Coordinates of C-alpha atoms in Angstrom, one line a residue:
M27 CA -17.8 20.5 -24.4
K28 CA -15.6 17.8 -22.8
T29 CA -14.0 15.4 -25.0
D30 CA -12.9 12.4 -23.7
A31 CA -9.1 11.7 -23.2
T32 CA -9.2 8.5 -25.5
L33 CA -10.9 10.3 -28.5
R34 CA -8.2 13.1 -28.0
F35 CA -5.5 10.7 -28.6
F36 CA -6.8 8.9 -31.4
K37 CA -7.4 12.4 -33.0
A38 CA -4.0 13.4 -32.3
L39 CA -3.0 9.8 -33.8
S40 CA -5.0 10.5 -36.6
E41 CA -3.5 14.0 -37.6
T42 CA 0.3 13.0 -36.8
S43 CA -0.3 9.7 -38.7
K44 CA -1.5 11.5 -41.8
H45 CA 1.3 13.8 -41.4
L46 CA 4.1 11.3 -40.9
A47 CA 3.0 8.0 -42.0
G48 CA 0.9 9.3 -45.2
A49 CA -2.8 9.5 -45.5
D50 CA -2.9 6.4 -47.4
S51 CA -1.1 4.3 -44.7
D52 CA -3.0 1.4 -42.8
L53 CA -2.0 3.4 -39.2
A54 CA -3.6 7.0 -40.5
Q55 CA -6.7 4.8 -42.0
A56 CA -7.1 2.7 -38.8
A57 CA -6.5 6.1 -36.5
A58 CA -9.3 7.9 -38.8
E59 CA -11.8 5.1 -38.5
A60 CA -11.3 5.0 -34.4
V61 CA -11.8 9.0 -34.5
S62 CA -15.0 8.6 -36.9
D63 CA -16.3 5.3 -35.1
P64 CA -15.0 5.3 -31.6
T65 CA -15.6 1.8 -30.4
P66 CA -13.0 -0.6 -28.5
A67 CA -12.5 -2.9 -31.6
N68 CA -11.5 0.5 -33.7
F69 CA -9.3 1.5 -30.8
V70 CA -7.6 -1.8 -30.9
R71 CA -6.9 -1.8 -34.5
A72 CA -5.4 1.4 -34.5
Q73 CA -3.2 0.4 -31.6
E74 CA -2.3 -2.6 -33.5
Q75 CA -1.3 -0.6 -36.7
L76 CA 0.7 1.3 -34.9
A77 CA 2.6 -1.5 -33.2
H78 CA 3.5 -2.5 -36.8
V79 CA 4.9 0.5 -37.8
E80 CA 8.6 0.8 -37.9
E81 CA 10.1 1.8 -34.5
D82 CA 11.9 5.1 -35.5
L83 CA 8.6 6.1 -37.4
R84 CA 6.5 5.2 -34.1
N85 CA 8.6 6.9 -31.7
Q86 CA 8.5 10.0 -34.0
I87 CA 4.9 9.8 -34.0
L88 CA 4.2 9.2 -30.3
R89 CA 6.5 12.3 -29.6
D90 CA 4.2 14.2 -32.1
V91 CA 1.0 13.3 -30.5
H92 CA 2.4 13.7 -27.1
R93 CA 3.3 17.5 -28.0
H94 CA 0.0 18.0 -29.5
M95 CA -1.7 16.6 -26.4
S96 CA 0.3 18.3 -24.0
R97 CA -0.4 21.7 -25.7
D98 CA -4.1 21.3 -25.9
I99 CA -5.3 23.8 -23.4
S100 CA -9.1 22.5 -23.6
A101 CA -7.7 19.1 -22.5
I102 CA -6.2 20.5 -19.7
W103 CA -9.2 22.6 -18.7
D104 CA -11.5 19.6 -18.8
S105 CA -9.3 17.6 -16.8
M106 CA -9.4 19.9 -13.9
R107 CA -11.9 18.6 -11.4
T108 CA -13.8 21.7 -10.7
A109 CA -14.0 22.6 -14.5
T110 CA -17.8 22.5 -15.6
G111 CA -17.1 22.6 -19.6
T112 CA -18.9 25.9 -19.9
D113 CA -17.6 29.5 -19.5
R114 CA -14.0 28.5 -19.8
P115 CA -11.1 31.4 -19.6
N116 CA -9.9 30.2 -22.9

């Protein structure tokens, strides 16, 4: 099943922000909301919360999100032009 890259990003942001900023943080809650209700308004809210996080923490969160996404084999497979979403080798 293909998953939109935007939703993949917010899933990774949600997981990472819970771990690094705390599950009760405004960022973690906004990112979780963006995942559970993927609307443009919720995406913007999560991005705004990320912008308000202290710079060092924000950089760490973004590094971890990038690491998570770069290692997501299913995302790589789904982005291949000839991928059908079924019969994956992985």
